[in-house]
Amino acid sequence: MSAFNSSAPPSKYVTLVSSEGFEFVVLRQATYCSPTIKKMLDPNHQWAEAKAGRCVFPEISGVVLEKVVEYMQYWYAYREKEDVPDMHIPVDICLELLQAADFLGMDQ
Amino acid sequence: MHGIRTEPSEQSTTLVNKVPNLGTAMLFAINMSGSNNRPQPNRRGRNIMGPQSALTDFLASHNISANQIRHEHEERLRAAREAAAAQNGETNTSNGTTPAAPADEDNGMLPDSHATEDMPISTTRRRAPRKGEITEQELKRKKNQANIDKIKASKKRKTGKKADSDSDFLDELLTRSAPLPGQMENCEICDKRFTVTPYSRAGPNGGLVCNPCGKELDKDNPLSKKKGRKPTGGASGKRRNIQSKILDGTYRIGAPSMMTMCVKVLVKNIELADDLGDIPPTAIDKIARNLSKNRMVDSRTLDLFLQPRAHDVYVYDGAKLSSHDIIRIFQRVPQLKNLKIRNAIQFKDEVMEYLLSRDIELESLYLSGSNLLSTRMWNRFVVEKGATLKSLRVYFTDKHFDDTTLALLGTHCPQLKRLKMRHVQAVTGAGIKELANVKSLEHLGIQITHNRALPDVHPDVFVHVLDGIGGGLKTLSLTMVPTADNSVLGAIHQNCRALQKLRITDSEVMTDEGFVRLFSGWDNPPLRFLDLSKCRHVDSTHPRENPDSVGVGSNGFRALMKHSGQKLVHLNVHACRHITKQAFEEVFSADKVYPELTSVEVSFCEEVDDFVVGSIFRSCPAVQTVNVFGCMKVRDVRVPRGKILVGVPNAQGMQMEGAED
């Protein structure tokens, strides 16, 4: 199931898991907007996450992680574009999202 | 000619194509807003209008339909008559309760004899009165009935429903009972009587609600709020926005960071927040900055940022804070070390009095605009709290904070490393001279020329200060010093050994030779930041003649780049107009590389042209922005990818990054 063979190229997709166990399969390139996740998945470091292509976040709830994943796709889609349209962020999870953004290092 | 002729025809076809779409869209919109419970029997009449009376016009403008009123009146009359007829024991099988005459949809004519004979129901209807007497009223009633049937049928056709469903008919009966715009109705929620308008909201149980209750409903349901689209200003507005961002230095490619987006949302809804909770300090700072930008820091929002265990409080805009609010900062944050308040208008004597009475030992204080704070209290602050003070920044004080305050710094602030003053109008040369005694100073920034009543600071004052503390200075910023001359440069050369940032602006007497002497053989390591803007010859009568080579000239520029080029990050020679093209070409020649230079400001250096700008891009691999405002010889530069060139006078405004790699 997981690619333990380090010589094989890593999968294009990785799995992010929320605290409740919701799984989100995301484009690997898109997750690189978070330096934290990028480091977790770096094949040079032999982290378990890098080997399995699967990151578990016990601190982040499903609702928040869903938004984070949405942002990742948004970031990936517009990474080279000017004049990026706004992404909707619901007010009620804003603070949690802010914490998650800080945790994932997404402040650049 | 041919092309011109075909164009309009194309246009017209597109128009024709568009019209039906528009029509359906409008119909749809009407159906949506009409929300089932309002009958629209006369919609067609609204579109095609014959001659109308003024009253009808007036009523129509108030959404009252004469047709509708007449129609309802007739219906009431008919109902009354039918009730009477039923009492008379007459059996009338077709008294209008049967669903609208089936299969009669296409028959738009009045029911004359040909039509009635085709229809069984109508025949019975006709037969029944034949038993009795045929009165004129009866005929009229039949006519009305046919009209109603017709309207019902056409309505059904429009809504695309089958006419034979009982529930549809019931719906129709129910909708008939809803009031029209302009009529009165009881609110479904509060039971108050109100006038129905086309905008009256439907209540949760299908009735209508009055305006105040409707607003309440909207509040509960934020999704129903239609967000107004931001005015973008079209293509030119977008371009203008982008250019404005470039000039602000906030332009970026790609999506904003998630933290930025969250902070924006949070700031918009700050009134919902009671407590920011466990947010990291960087995010809190971002929120504070964003709030200040919108002038939203007031008594209420200030509390969100006062955390009891914090060491730093940065209020980026304190204009709305009262003295009491500022006192509350000291009450709520007892371990305060670093305090910054911009626009701290209400930082008055009583606030300082409170601060002095507390056990708070500030390490840095940044106050701008506190012009109600008296010199006496400033002096008391320096004397009583100066022992721990490491940084003091004072901006825009009016007539307080004067020479006596500066004189106290040397004796009472043994740790003071950073002192900045700008627009501090009461300070004169005598006060600045006292800074020579503040031996711990590492960063010194002075701009005091805003009081025209006082004489300019004599250059000897700066020389005296530099002789006293020049050796330890890392930052020296002398902004707007028109009288500072070569002796100041000489003192810098003589004393400074640790300088990283140097700013001397607006000097009208420093000469090229002076700059050459400063930078040649200077034992100071290369500078990181150099700003010599507007050091140039100023003479309105003979602007072109510069016999004494006043200002930064070619040799001075060569010397400074030779000394600091390898480590320089920011270079600003704004309006140093005596630097020649040759000097620029030499400094930025193909074999020279300035690896760390990221921003170059050469605006109003008139000799700068396309080649020089190209050379800058070549010699400075790390450069991000080059400012060339007022460089009229810069016309068409090839800008490398990702680099920004600001201030090119062309039709597109400020050019930014080019596509060339």
GROMACS .gro file of N, CA and C in nm, chain B residues 391-443:
model
  159
  499SER      N    1   1.531   5.193   2.429
  499SER     CA    2   1.495   5.254   2.302
  499SER      C    3   1.388   5.359   2.325
  500LEU      N    4   1.411   5.475   2.270
  500LEU     CA    5   1.315   5.583   2.285
  500LEU      C    6   1.290   5.644   2.148
  501ARG      N    7   1.168   5.639   2.107
  501ARG     CA    8   1.134   5.696   1.977
  501ARG      C    9   1.018   5.793   1.995
  502VAL      N   10   1.040   5.913   1.954
  502VAL     CA   11   0.942   6.019   1.977
  502VAL      C   12   0.915   6.090   1.845
  503TYR      N   13   0.790   6.094   1.809
  503TYR     CA   14   0.754   6.158   1.683
  503TYR      C   15   0.641   6.257   1.704
  504PHE      N   16   0.648   6.366   1.632
  504PHE     CA   17   0.540   6.463   1.626
  504PHE      C   18   0.493   6.510   1.763
  505THR      N   19   0.589   6.557   1.840
  505THR     CA   20   0.546   6.627   1.960
  505THR      C   21   0.555   6.774   1.926
  506ASP      N   22   0.471   6.851   1.984
  506ASP     CA   23   0.456   6.987   1.939
  506ASP      C   24   0.561   7.077   2.003
  507LYS      N   25   0.538   7.118   2.126
  507LYS     CA   26   0.634   7.207   2.189
  507LYS      C   27   0.691   7.148   2.317
  508HIS      N   28   0.665   7.019   2.336
  508HIS     CA   29   0.721   6.954   2.453
  508HIS      C   30   0.829   6.857   2.408
  509PHE      N   31   0.892   6.793   2.501
  509PHE     CA   32   1.009   6.709   2.473
  509PHE      C   33   1.115   6.799   2.410
  510ASP      N   34   1.188   6.869   2.492
  510ASP     CA   35   1.283   6.969   2.438
  510ASP      C   36   1.426   6.939   2.480
  511ASP      N   37   1.510   7.039   2.473
  511ASP     CA   38   1.653   7.021   2.500
  511ASP      C   39   1.681   6.970   2.641
  512THR      N   40   1.598   7.013   2.737
  512THR     CA   41   1.622   6.968   2.875
  512THR      C   42   1.603   6.817   2.886
  513THR      N   43   1.507   6.764   2.812
  513THR     CA   44   1.484   6.619   2.814
  513THR      C   45   1.605   6.547   2.759
  514LEU      N   46   1.657   6.596   2.647
  514LEU     CA   47   1.774   6.532   2.586
  514LEU      C   48   1.895   6.538   2.679
  515ALA      N   49   1.904   6.650   2.754
  515ALA     CA   50   2.018   6.665   2.844
  515ALA      C   51   2.015   6.561   2.955
  516LEU      N   52   1.895   6.513   2.990
  516LEU     CA   53   1.883   6.415   3.097
  516LEU      C   54   1.920   6.274   3.052
  517LEU      N   55   1.914   6.250   2.921
  517LEU     CA   56   1.934   6.114   2.870
  517LEU      C   57   2.071   6.058   2.911
  518GLY      N   58   2.172   6.142   2.898
  518GLY     CA   59   2.308   6.095   2.924
  518GLY      C   60   2.327   6.043   3.065
  519THR      N   61   2.266   6.109   3.163
  519THR     CA   62   2.288   6.068   3.302
  519THR      C   63   2.191   5.962   3.349
  520HIS      N   64   2.071   5.961   3.294
  520HIS     CA   65   1.968   5.872   3.349
  520HIS      C   66   1.938   5.749   3.264
  521CYS      N   67   1.992   5.744   3.145
  521CYS     CA   68   1.960   5.628   3.059
  521CYS      C   69   2.090   5.558   3.020
  522PRO      N   70   2.146   5.481   3.111
  522PRO     CA   71   2.273   5.418   3.082
  522PRO      C   72   2.264   5.309   2.975
  523GLN      N   73   2.143   5.260   2.950
  523GLN     CA   74   2.129   5.151   2.853
  523GLN      C   75   2.073   5.196   2.720
  524LEU      N   76   2.049   5.323   2.704
  524LEU     CA   77   1.978   5.369   2.584
  524LEU      C   78   2.060   5.341   2.459
  525LYS      N   79   2.003   5.258   2.372
  525LYS     CA   80   2.076   5.221   2.251
  525LYS      C   81   2.019   5.292   2.128
  526ARG      N   82   1.889   5.318   2.134
  526ARG     CA   83   1.825   5.370   2.014
  526ARG      C   84   1.749   5.498   2.048
  527LEU      N   85   1.776   5.599   1.974
  527LEU     CA   86   1.702   5.724   1.992
  527LEU      C   87   1.662   5.778   1.856
  528LYS      N   88   1.533   5.798   1.842
  528LYS     CA   89   1.484   5.854   1.715
  528LYS      C   90   1.392   5.970   1.746
  529MET      N   91   1.412   6.075   1.673
  529MET     CA   92   1.324   6.190   1.688
  529MET      C   93   1.287   6.239   1.549
  530ARG      N   94   1.163   6.266   1.531
  530ARG     CA   95   1.121   6.323   1.402
  530ARG      C   96   1.010   6.423   1.431
  531HIS      N   97   1.018   6.537   1.370
  531HIS     CA   98   0.918   6.642   1.390
  531HIS      C   99   0.900   6.671   1.539
  532VAL      N  100   1.014   6.675   1.608
  532VAL     CA  101   1.010   6.712   1.749
  532VAL      C  102   1.051   6.858   1.752
  533GLN      N  103   0.956   6.945   1.759
  533GLN     CA  104   0.982   7.083   1.719
  533GLN      C  105   1.055   7.165   1.824
  534ALA      N  106   1.055   7.121   1.948
  534ALA     CA  107   1.116   7.203   2.052
  534ALA      C  108   1.266   7.179   2.065
  535VAL      N  109   1.317   7.079   1.993
  535VAL     CA  110   1.458   7.045   2.009
  535VAL      C  111   1.544   7.135   1.919
  536THR      N  112   1.654   7.185   1.973
  536THR     CA  113   1.747   7.267   1.894
  536THR      C  114   1.885   7.203   1.896
  537GLY      N  115   1.979   7.273   1.834
  537GLY     CA  116   2.116   7.224   1.830
  537GLY      C  117   2.174   7.199   1.968
  538ALA      N  118   2.139   7.285   2.063
  538ALA     CA  119   2.193   7.270   2.199
  538ALA      C  120   2.154   7.136   2.259
  539GLY      N  121   2.031   7.094   2.231
  539GLY     CA  122   1.984   6.966   2.282
  539GLY      C  123   2.057   6.851   2.215
  540ILE      N  124   2.074   6.862   2.084
  540ILE     CA  125   2.140   6.754   2.011
  540ILE      C  126   2.284   6.738   2.058
  541LYS      N  127   2.344   6.850   2.091
  541LYS     CA  128   2.483   6.846   2.139
  541LYS      C  129   2.495   6.757   2.263
  542GLU      N  130   2.390   6.757   2.343
  542GLU     CA  131   2.391   6.678   2.467
  542GLU      C  132   2.399   6.528   2.438
  543LEU      N  133   2.359   6.489   2.317
  543LEU     CA  134   2.357   6.345   2.286
  543LEU      C  135   2.498   6.287   2.286
  544ALA      N  136   2.597   6.374   2.276
  544ALA     CA  137   2.736   6.324   2.281
  544ALA      C  138   2.764   6.254   2.412
  545ASN      N  139   2.682   6.280   2.514
  545ASN     CA  140   2.703   6.217   2.645
  545ASN      C  141   2.632   6.082   2.658
  546VAL      N  142   2.549   6.051   2.565
  546VAL     CA  143   2.477   5.923   2.575
  546VAL      C  144   2.565   5.816   2.510
  547LYS      N  145   2.656   5.765   2.588
  547LYS     CA  146   2.761   5.680   2.530
  547LYS      C  147   2.709   5.546   2.480
  548SER      N  148   2.595   5.505   2.530
  548SER     CA  149   2.545   5.372   2.491
  548SER      C  150   2.475   5.374   2.355
  549LEU      N  151   2.455   5.488   2.297
  549LEU     CA  152   2.374   5.497   2.174
  549LEU      C  153   2.436   5.418   2.058
  550GLU      N  154   2.352   5.341   1.993
  550GLU     CA  155   2.396   5.268   1.874
  550GLU      C  156   2.320   5.314   1.750
  551HIS      N  157   2.197   5.355   1.773
  551HIS     CA  158   2.114   5.397   1.659
  551HIS      C  159   2.062   5.537   1.686
   0.00000   0.00000   0.00000
